[in-house]
Amino acid sequence: MSGEALLRFAAVCQRYEDGSRGLEECSLSIRPGSRNALLGPNGAGKTTLLLHGVGLLRPARGQVEFQGRPLDYGRAGLRQLRQRVGLVFQNPERQLLSASVYEDISFGPLNLGLPEAQVRQRVEAALGAVGLADCRERAVHQLSFGQKKRVCIAGVLAMEPELLLLDEPLAGLDGPMRREFEALLEQLAGQGITILLSTHDVDFAYRWADDLHLLAEGRCLASFPARELPRQQALLAAAGQALPAVLGLHRRLADLGLLPDEPPRSLDALLAALDGAAPDLKRNPA
Ligand SMILES: Nc1ncnc2c1ncn2[C@@H]1O[C@H](COP(=O)(O)OP(=O)(O)OP(=O)(O)O)[C@@H](O)[C@H]1O
Ligand SMILES: [Mg+2]
């Protein structure tokens, strides 16, 4: 991938204290302004990679670079990095600290030493972005799982990051909440925030991401544009991933001559193509 990366992992190797492999010569690049999905089986290293992205873990060999410069793991360096890169953990309990929603979201900006008026403005903007403005005074522990996830995202957004890292943001959400989250991700990407998330949902990754990164056993097997996924089935299988359902459906419909060969990215796009290609079929289903 061309151009300077916003975040780059260069042959990162790391083991956990008990000797477990975290990452093994893992290399990948995140382009500024792009939407990125990390795909890989349980234990592939997705969470580990995200922790490295914000300097919570440190490579034993290789390096992590932000805007072309190796991360500075000193106190001041990490503080600066975390104003620009925000991580939302998979489990909201790991992230939430304070009694009320407002307090929790204001924690980061207050820590930056911002004046109170600016803190308030940032918190209100973040609450609005995640649709929780009515919950600002509620106790965090009384919220639902999905609402807690939103508070976590708001807490990170209040830091106004350039790069947002999200560990399985859709896990544990019901259908309507997932659609709302997808809309929120759409909106954040639209504002120019670079996003890197991990997911086990290959259908979502295929329709949403610009770039896909396949992880297995601590390595990045491949990075490629999501639109190339139909031609990368062998790599996808190597990373333990199923083919997106829309591609199987498209293949059969294309074989029947009902759709052109170019595969759509989502079920909605497939249905729209089907409506366009076979209006008679739709009107007379019998
Ligand atoms: N705190 C830890 N101590 C020891 N080993 C760990 C620790 N955290 C993760 N690992 C190991 O590191 C490897 C990568 O784990 P990681 O959590 O990054 O995988 P993942 O791709 O996020 O998996 P999942 O899809 O299950 O979330 C695994 O072998 C795991 O057992
Ligand atoms: Mg994980």
mmCIF file of C-alpha atoms and ligand atoms in Angstrom:
data_model
loop_
_atom_site.group_PDB
_atom_site.id
_atom_site.type_symbol
_atom_site.label_atom_id
_atom_site.label_comp_id
_atom_site.label_asym_id
_atom_site.label_seq_id
_atom_site.Cartn_x
_atom_site.Cartn_y
_atom_site.Cartn_z
ATOM 1 C CA MET A 1 0.000 0.000 0.000
ATOM 2 C CA SER A 2 1.420 3.360 -1.032
ATOM 3 C CA GLY A 3 1.786 6.646 0.842
ATOM 4 C CA GLU A 4 2.847 7.225 4.419
ATOM 5 C CA ALA A 5 1.063 5.098 6.990
ATOM 6 C CA LEU A 6 -0.637 6.688 9.986
ATOM 7 C CA LEU A 7 0.146 3.597 12.050
ATOM 8 C CA ARG A 8 2.612 0.909 11.061
ATOM 9 C CA PHE A 9 3.570 -2.362 12.686
ATOM 10 C CA ALA A 10 7.012 -3.380 11.450
ATOM 11 C CA ALA A 11 7.897 -7.044 12.131
ATOM 12 C CA VAL A 12 6.578 -6.785 15.690
ATOM 13 C CA CYS A 13 7.473 -9.725 17.940
ATOM 14 C CA GLN A 14 6.237 -9.979 21.503
ATOM 15 C CA ARG A 15 5.620 -12.681 24.076
ATOM 16 C CA TYR A 16 3.527 -12.471 27.207
ATOM 17 C CA GLU A 17 5.157 -13.018 30.594
ATOM 18 C CA ASP A 18 4.098 -16.667 30.709
ATOM 19 C CA GLY A 19 5.838 -17.268 27.366
ATOM 20 C CA SER A 20 2.671 -17.242 25.210
ATOM 21 C CA ARG A 21 3.203 -15.780 21.770
ATOM 22 C CA GLY A 22 1.537 -12.386 21.398
ATOM 23 C CA LEU A 23 2.809 -11.317 17.964
ATOM 24 C CA GLU A 24 5.310 -12.955 15.616
ATOM 25 C CA GLU A 25 6.963 -10.762 12.966
ATOM 26 C CA CYS A 26 3.656 -8.991 12.541
ATOM 27 C CA SER A 27 3.671 -6.248 9.868
ATOM 28 C CA LEU A 28 0.823 -4.109 8.627
ATOM 29 C CA SER A 29 0.050 -0.493 7.791
ATOM 30 C CA ILE A 30 -2.968 1.709 8.370
ATOM 31 C CA ARG A 31 -3.502 4.478 5.804
ATOM 32 C CA PRO A 32 -4.665 7.880 7.083
ATOM 33 C CA GLY A 33 -8.438 8.268 6.819
ATOM 34 C CA SER A 34 -9.060 4.582 6.043
ATOM 35 C CA ARG A 35 -11.420 2.020 7.602
ATOM 36 C CA ASN A 36 -9.643 -1.158 8.582
ATOM 37 C CA ALA A 37 -10.829 -4.535 9.811
ATOM 38 C CA LEU A 38 -8.617 -7.120 11.495
ATOM 39 C CA LEU A 39 -9.859 -10.645 10.854
ATOM 40 C CA GLY A 40 -8.515 -13.827 12.384
ATOM 41 C CA PRO A 41 -9.444 -16.784 14.581
ATOM 42 C CA ASN A 42 -9.466 -16.736 18.398
ATOM 43 C CA GLY A 43 -5.934 -16.271 19.664
ATOM 44 C CA ALA A 44 -4.645 -14.857 16.350
ATOM 45 C CA GLY A 45 -3.336 -11.698 18.040
ATOM 46 C CA LYS A 46 -5.997 -9.105 17.197
ATOM 47 C CA THR A 47 -6.418 -7.760 20.731
ATOM 48 C CA THR A 48 -2.648 -7.924 21.239
ATOM 49 C CA LEU A 49 -2.079 -5.857 18.091
ATOM 50 C CA LEU A 50 -4.560 -3.198 19.234
ATOM 51 C CA LEU A 51 -2.839 -2.995 22.637
ATOM 52 C CA HIS A 52 0.452 -2.406 20.812
ATOM 53 C CA GLY A 53 -1.208 0.336 18.746
ATOM 54 C CA VAL A 54 -1.729 2.458 21.829
ATOM 55 C CA GLY A 55 1.538 1.500 23.530
ATOM 56 C CA LEU A 56 -0.002 -0.669 26.269
ATOM 57 C CA LEU A 57 2.300 -3.497 25.146
ATOM 58 C CA ARG A 58 5.814 -3.088 23.875
ATOM 59 C CA PRO A 59 7.519 -5.095 21.120
ATOM 60 C CA ALA A 60 10.443 -7.329 22.090
ATOM 61 C CA ARG A 61 11.665 -6.924 18.490
ATOM 62 C CA GLY A 62 10.431 -4.844 15.562
ATOM 63 C CA GLN A 63 8.595 -1.571 16.105
ATOM 64 C CA VAL A 64 5.321 0.297 16.044
ATOM 65 C CA GLU A 65 5.348 3.661 14.269
ATOM 66 C CA PHE A 66 2.841 6.501 14.380
ATOM 67 C CA GLN A 67 3.165 8.965 11.480
ATOM 68 C CA GLY A 68 6.493 7.457 10.540
ATOM 69 C CA ARG A 69 8.077 7.740 14.000
ATOM 70 C CA PRO A 70 8.668 4.869 16.410
ATOM 71 C CA LEU A 71 6.450 5.064 19.500
ATOM 72 C CA ASP A 72 8.004 6.788 22.480
ATOM 73 C CA TYR A 73 7.202 4.602 25.494
ATOM 74 C CA GLY A 74 8.207 7.257 28.021
ATOM 75 C CA ARG A 75 5.483 8.807 30.169
ATOM 76 C CA ALA A 76 5.215 11.992 28.121
ATOM 77 C CA GLY A 77 5.387 10.111 24.822
ATOM 78 C CA LEU A 78 2.546 7.776 25.774
ATOM 79 C CA ARG A 79 0.484 10.669 27.060
ATOM 80 C CA GLN A 80 0.863 12.428 23.721
ATOM 81 C CA LEU A 81 0.101 9.257 21.775
ATOM 82 C CA ARG A 82 -3.101 8.663 23.725
ATOM 83 C CA GLN A 83 -4.401 12.091 22.785
ATOM 84 C CA ARG A 84 -4.189 11.025 19.167
ATOM 85 C CA VAL A 85 -4.975 7.313 19.345
ATOM 86 C CA GLY A 86 -7.937 5.985 21.342
ATOM 87 C CA LEU A 87 -8.631 2.344 22.168
ATOM 88 C CA VAL A 88 -12.065 0.969 22.999
ATOM 89 C CA PHE A 89 -11.708 -2.368 24.801
ATOM 90 C CA GLN A 90 -13.929 -5.310 23.950
ATOM 91 C CA ASN A 91 -15.253 -5.493 27.485
ATOM 92 C CA PRO A 92 -16.682 -2.155 28.644
ATOM 93 C CA GLU A 93 -16.139 -3.129 32.296
ATOM 94 C CA ARG A 94 -12.404 -2.907 31.633
ATOM 95 C CA GLN A 95 -12.719 0.713 30.589
ATOM 96 C CA LEU A 96 -15.433 2.318 32.676
ATOM 97 C CA LEU A 97 -14.337 4.011 35.872
ATOM 98 C CA SER A 98 -16.706 6.578 37.240
ATOM 99 C CA ALA A 99 -20.086 6.784 38.873
ATOM 100 C CA SER A 100 -21.944 8.776 36.246
ATOM 101 C CA VAL A 101 -21.843 8.760 32.464
ATOM 102 C CA TYR A 102 -20.806 12.412 32.405
ATOM 103 C CA GLU A 103 -17.973 11.838 34.897
ATOM 104 C CA ASP A 104 -16.698 8.850 32.998
ATOM 105 C CA ILE A 105 -16.540 10.643 29.667
ATOM 106 C CA SER A 106 -15.019 13.771 31.193
ATOM 107 C CA PHE A 107 -12.190 11.801 32.831
ATOM 108 C CA GLY A 108 -9.831 11.900 29.816
ATOM 109 C CA PRO A 109 -10.296 15.573 28.875
ATOM 110 C CA LEU A 110 -9.994 16.607 32.562
ATOM 111 C CA ASN A 111 -6.748 14.647 32.734
ATOM 112 C CA LEU A 112 -5.458 16.670 29.798
ATOM 113 C CA GLY A 113 -5.877 19.723 31.998
ATOM 114 C CA LEU A 114 -8.404 21.371 29.666
ATOM 115 C CA PRO A 115 -10.517 24.232 31.038
ATOM 116 C CA GLU A 116 -13.895 23.147 32.374
ATOM 117 C CA ALA A 117 -15.907 24.833 29.608
ATOM 118 C CA GLN A 118 -13.918 22.966 26.968
ATOM 119 C CA VAL A 119 -14.304 19.688 28.854
ATOM 120 C CA ARG A 120 -18.062 20.235 28.990
ATOM 121 C CA GLN A 121 -18.217 21.011 25.283
ATOM 122 C CA ARG A 122 -16.203 17.881 24.395
ATOM 123 C CA VAL A 123 -18.293 15.637 26.651
ATOM 124 C CA GLU A 124 -21.566 16.972 25.229
ATOM 125 C CA ALA A 125 -20.305 16.491 21.658
ATOM 126 C CA ALA A 126 -19.218 12.907 22.458
ATOM 127 C CA LEU A 127 -22.552 12.158 24.185
ATOM 128 C CA GLY A 128 -24.392 13.461 21.142
ATOM 129 C CA ALA A 129 -22.259 11.416 18.734
ATOM 130 C CA VAL A 130 -23.141 8.149 20.496
ATOM 131 C CA GLY A 131 -26.787 9.107 21.111
ATOM 132 C CA LEU A 132 -26.553 9.145 24.900
ATOM 133 C CA ALA A 133 -27.305 12.806 25.610
ATOM 134 C CA ASP A 134 -30.306 11.806 27.752
ATOM 135 C CA CYS A 135 -28.160 9.512 29.908
ATOM 136 C CA ARG A 136 -25.518 11.991 31.045
ATOM 137 C CA GLU A 137 -26.506 11.833 34.729
ATOM 138 C CA ARG A 138 -27.124 8.090 34.881
ATOM 139 C CA ALA A 139 -24.946 5.700 36.878
ATOM 140 C CA VAL A 140 -22.670 3.744 34.565
ATOM 141 C CA HIS A 141 -23.245 0.439 36.342
ATOM 142 C CA GLN A 142 -26.997 0.665 35.698
ATOM 143 C CA LEU A 143 -26.629 0.872 31.918
ATOM 144 C CA SER A 144 -27.132 -2.014 29.490
ATOM 145 C CA PHE A 145 -24.137 -3.672 27.852
ATOM 146 C CA GLY A 146 -24.698 -1.780 24.576
ATOM 147 C CA GLN A 147 -25.078 1.536 26.397
ATOM 148 C CA LYS A 148 -21.852 0.865 28.320
ATOM 149 C CA LYS A 149 -20.084 0.257 25.025
ATOM 150 C CA ARG A 150 -21.334 3.610 23.799
ATOM 151 C CA VAL A 151 -20.048 5.322 26.939
ATOM 152 C CA CYS A 152 -16.634 3.770 26.259
ATOM 153 C CA ILE A 153 -16.646 5.078 22.703
ATOM 154 C CA ALA A 154 -17.778 8.505 23.908
ATOM 155 C CA GLY A 155 -14.926 8.521 26.445
ATOM 156 C CA VAL A 156 -12.446 7.959 23.650
ATOM 157 C CA LEU A 157 -14.140 10.429 21.274
ATOM 158 C CA ALA A 158 -13.929 13.139 23.941
ATOM 159 C CA MET A 159 -10.154 12.929 23.498
ATOM 160 C CA GLU A 160 -10.718 13.846 19.810
ATOM 161 C CA PRO A 161 -8.445 11.094 18.468
ATOM 162 C CA GLU A 162 -7.157 10.866 14.904
ATOM 163 C CA LEU A 163 -7.085 7.102 15.097
ATOM 164 C CA LEU A 164 -9.744 5.001 16.754
ATOM 165 C CA LEU A 165 -8.954 1.397 17.685
ATOM 166 C CA LEU A 166 -11.931 -0.793 18.576
ATOM 167 C CA ASP A 167 -11.726 -4.366 19.817
ATOM 168 C CA GLU A 168 -14.759 -6.303 18.550
ATOM 169 C CA PRO A 169 -17.128 -3.351 18.842
ATOM 170 C CA LEU A 170 -20.140 -5.312 17.533
ATOM 171 C CA ALA A 171 -19.767 -8.335 19.828
ATOM 172 C CA GLY A 172 -22.656 -8.755 22.245
ATOM 173 C CA LEU A 173 -24.939 -6.217 20.554
ATOM 174 C CA ASP A 174 -28.428 -7.051 19.306
ATOM 175 C CA GLY A 175 -29.530 -6.399 15.705
ATOM 176 C CA PRO A 176 -30.860 -2.831 16.048
ATOM 177 C CA MET A 177 -27.907 -1.828 18.262
ATOM 178 C CA ARG A 178 -25.475 -3.255 15.702
ATOM 179 C CA ARG A 179 -27.084 -1.199 12.950
ATOM 180 C CA GLU A 180 -26.811 1.918 15.122
ATOM 181 C CA PHE A 181 -23.166 1.145 15.798
ATOM 182 C CA GLU A 182 -22.490 0.660 12.123
ATOM 183 C CA ALA A 183 -24.111 4.038 11.469
ATOM 184 C CA LEU A 184 -21.913 5.596 14.164
ATOM 185 C CA LEU A 185 -18.777 4.063 12.633
ATOM 186 C CA GLU A 186 -19.907 5.404 9.261
ATOM 187 C CA GLN A 187 -20.316 8.867 10.748
ATOM 188 C CA LEU A 188 -16.906 8.802 12.488
ATOM 189 C CA ALA A 189 -15.156 7.605 9.346
ATOM 190 C CA GLY A 190 -17.005 10.373 7.469
ATOM 191 C CA GLN A 191 -15.431 12.910 9.830
ATOM 192 C CA GLY A 192 -12.013 11.699 8.705
ATOM 193 C CA ILE A 193 -11.195 9.620 11.796
ATOM 194 C CA THR A 194 -9.060 6.618 10.851
ATOM 195 C CA ILE A 195 -10.547 3.406 12.241
ATOM 196 C CA LEU A 196 -8.959 0.036 12.960
ATOM 197 C CA LEU A 197 -11.242 -2.581 14.482
ATOM 198 C CA SER A 198 -11.162 -6.283 15.112
ATOM 199 C CA THR A 199 -14.165 -8.410 14.292
ATOM 200 C CA HIS A 200 -15.306 -11.992 13.794
ATOM 201 C CA ASP A 201 -18.027 -10.773 11.426
ATOM 202 C CA VAL A 202 -16.612 -11.203 7.948
ATOM 203 C CA ASP A 203 -19.859 -9.979 6.319
ATOM 204 C CA PHE A 204 -19.591 -6.690 8.188
ATOM 205 C CA ALA A 205 -15.844 -6.378 7.494
ATOM 206 C CA TYR A 206 -16.421 -6.924 3.759
ATOM 207 C CA ARG A 207 -19.175 -4.317 3.454
ATOM 208 C CA TRP A 208 -17.626 -1.697 5.754
ATOM 209 C CA ALA A 209 -13.838 -1.743 5.488
ATOM 210 C CA ASP A 210 -11.528 -0.147 2.951
ATOM 211 C CA ASP A 211 -8.680 -2.472 3.929
ATOM 212 C CA LEU A 212 -8.704 -5.945 5.467
ATOM 213 C CA HIS A 213 -5.834 -7.426 7.456
ATOM 214 C CA LEU A 214 -5.799 -11.185 8.014
ATOM 215 C CA LEU A 215 -4.138 -12.374 11.207
ATOM 216 C CA ALA A 216 -3.193 -15.917 12.196
ATOM 217 C CA GLU A 217 -0.808 -17.166 14.858
ATOM 218 C CA GLY A 218 0.495 -13.708 15.658
ATOM 219 C CA ARG A 219 1.311 -12.793 12.048
ATOM 220 C CA CYS A 220 -0.395 -10.679 9.441
ATOM 221 C CA LEU A 221 -0.893 -13.113 6.557
ATOM 222 C CA ALA A 222 -2.049 -10.400 4.159
ATOM 223 C CA SER A 223 -3.516 -6.913 3.851
ATOM 224 C CA PHE A 224 -5.649 -6.004 0.843
ATOM 225 C CA PRO A 225 -8.558 -3.761 -0.175
ATOM 226 C CA ALA A 226 -11.890 -5.272 0.911
ATOM 227 C CA ARG A 227 -13.184 -5.103 -2.678
ATOM 228 C CA GLU A 228 -10.500 -7.682 -3.573
ATOM 229 C CA LEU A 229 -11.827 -10.183 -1.052
ATOM 230 C CA PRO A 230 -13.661 -12.298 -3.673
ATOM 231 C CA ARG A 231 -10.263 -13.008 -5.234
ATOM 232 C CA GLN A 232 -8.543 -13.773 -1.912
ATOM 233 C CA GLN A 233 -10.513 -16.826 -0.834
ATOM 234 C CA ALA A 234 -7.459 -19.002 -0.200
ATOM 235 C CA LEU A 235 -5.953 -16.413 2.157
ATOM 236 C CA LEU A 236 -9.292 -15.961 3.875
ATOM 237 C CA ALA A 237 -9.477 -19.698 4.507
ATOM 238 C CA ALA A 238 -5.881 -19.687 5.797
ATOM 239 C CA ALA A 239 -6.961 -17.112 8.376
ATOM 240 C CA GLY A 240 -9.864 -19.380 9.388
ATOM 241 C CA GLN A 241 -12.520 -17.099 7.900
ATOM 242 C CA ALA A 242 -15.655 -18.106 6.033
ATOM 243 C CA LEU A 243 -16.595 -16.376 2.796
ATOM 244 C CA PRO A 244 -19.110 -13.541 3.289
ATOM 245 C CA ALA A 245 -22.621 -14.943 2.753
ATOM 246 C CA VAL A 246 -23.392 -12.346 0.075
ATOM 247 C CA LEU A 247 -20.613 -13.762 -2.135
ATOM 248 C CA GLY A 248 -22.016 -17.313 -2.088
ATOM 249 C CA LEU A 249 -25.459 -15.992 -2.941
ATOM 250 C CA HIS A 250 -24.094 -13.736 -5.660
ATOM 251 C CA ARG A 251 -22.141 -16.606 -7.249
ATOM 252 C CA ARG A 252 -25.289 -18.707 -7.621
ATOM 253 C CA LEU A 253 -27.359 -15.845 -8.995
ATOM 254 C CA ALA A 254 -24.575 -14.878 -11.409
ATOM 255 C CA ASP A 255 -24.329 -18.525 -12.561
ATOM 256 C CA LEU A 256 -28.072 -18.423 -13.261
ATOM 257 C CA GLY A 257 -27.493 -15.317 -15.370
ATOM 258 C CA LEU A 258 -29.564 -13.141 -13.043
ATOM 259 C CA LEU A 259 -26.714 -10.862 -11.973
ATOM 260 C CA PRO A 260 -23.551 -9.508 -13.572
ATOM 261 C CA ASP A 261 -20.237 -11.042 -12.565
ATOM 262 C CA GLU A 262 -19.043 -8.135 -10.390
ATOM 263 C CA PRO A 263 -19.879 -9.148 -6.794
ATOM 264 C CA PRO A 264 -21.718 -6.689 -4.509
ATOM 265 C CA ARG A 265 -20.366 -5.792 -1.040
ATOM 266 C CA SER A 266 -23.609 -6.223 0.911
ATOM 267 C CA LEU A 267 -26.969 -7.949 0.864
ATOM 268 C CA ASP A 268 -28.655 -4.569 0.266
ATOM 269 C CA ALA A 269 -26.445 -3.978 -2.759
ATOM 270 C CA LEU A 270 -27.219 -7.485 -4.034
ATOM 271 C CA LEU A 271 -30.980 -6.933 -3.644
ATOM 272 C CA ALA A 272 -30.727 -3.593 -5.435
ATOM 273 C CA ALA A 273 -28.777 -5.245 -8.270
ATOM 274 C CA LEU A 274 -31.378 -8.011 -8.428
ATOM 275 C CA ASP A 275 -34.212 -5.458 -8.599
ATOM 276 C CA GLY A 276 -32.421 -3.715 -11.449
ATOM 277 C CA ALA A 277 -31.470 -6.869 -13.322
ATOM 278 C CA ALA A 278 -34.658 -8.889 -12.978
ATOM 279 C CA PRO A 279 -37.691 -6.671 -12.286
ATOM 280 C CA ASP A 280 -40.104 -9.259 -13.751
ATOM 281 C CA LEU A 281 -38.766 -11.942 -11.476
ATOM 282 C CA LYS A 282 -39.449 -9.740 -8.452
ATOM 283 C CA ARG A 283 -42.992 -8.854 -9.506
ATOM 284 C CA ASN A 284 -43.979 -12.451 -10.271
ATOM 285 C CA PRO A 285 -42.203 -14.564 -7.661
ATOM 286 C CA ALA A 286 -44.355 -17.629 -8.472
HETATM 287 N N1 LIG B 1 -2.417 -11.563 29.280
HETATM 288 C C1 LIG B 1 -2.001 -12.608 28.572
HETATM 289 N N2 LIG B 1 -1.117 -13.494 29.097
HETATM 290 C C2 LIG B 1 -0.667 -14.558 28.391
HETATM 291 N N3 LIG B 1 -1.045 -14.820 27.126
HETATM 292 C C3 LIG B 1 -1.925 -13.996 26.543
HETATM 293 C C4 LIG B 1 -2.455 -12.846 27.230
HETATM 294 N N4 LIG B 1 -3.307 -12.204 26.397
HETATM 295 C C5 LIG B 1 -3.314 -12.920 25.264
HETATM 296 N N5 LIG B 1 -2.487 -13.982 25.330
HETATM 297 C C6 LIG B 1 -2.204 -14.966 24.266
HETATM 298 O O1 LIG B 1 -1.769 -14.254 23.117
HETATM 299 C C7 LIG B 1 -2.307 -14.845 21.935
HETATM 300 C C8 LIG B 1 -3.085 -13.787 21.170
HETATM 301 O O2 LIG B 1 -4.224 -13.429 21.942
HETATM 302 P P1 LIG B 1 -5.222 -12.267 21.551
HETATM 303 O O3 LIG B 1 -6.080 -12.016 22.742
HETATM 304 O O4 LIG B 1 -4.461 -11.136 20.983
HETATM 305 O O5 LIG B 1 -6.049 -12.977 20.376
HETATM 306 P P2 LIG B 1 -7.327 -12.451 19.594
HETATM 307 O O6 LIG B 1 -7.026 -12.573 18.127
HETATM 308 O O7 LIG B 1 -7.743 -11.151 20.105
HETATM 309 O O8 LIG B 1 -8.393 -13.589 19.958
HETATM 310 P P3 LIG B 1 -10.000 -13.482 20.187
HETATM 311 O O9 LIG B 1 -10.619 -13.569 18.831
HETATM 312 O O10 LIG B 1 -10.293 -14.708 20.996
HETATM 313 O O11 LIG B 1 -10.292 -12.212 20.914
HETATM 314 C C9 LIG B 1 -3.163 -16.022 22.393
HETATM 315 O O12 LIG B 1 -2.403 -17.180 22.261
HETATM 316 C C10 LIG B 1 -3.443 -15.723 23.859
HETATM 317 O O13 LIG B 1 -3.576 -16.907 24.602
HETATM 318 MG MG MG B 2 -9.417 -10.467 21.123
#
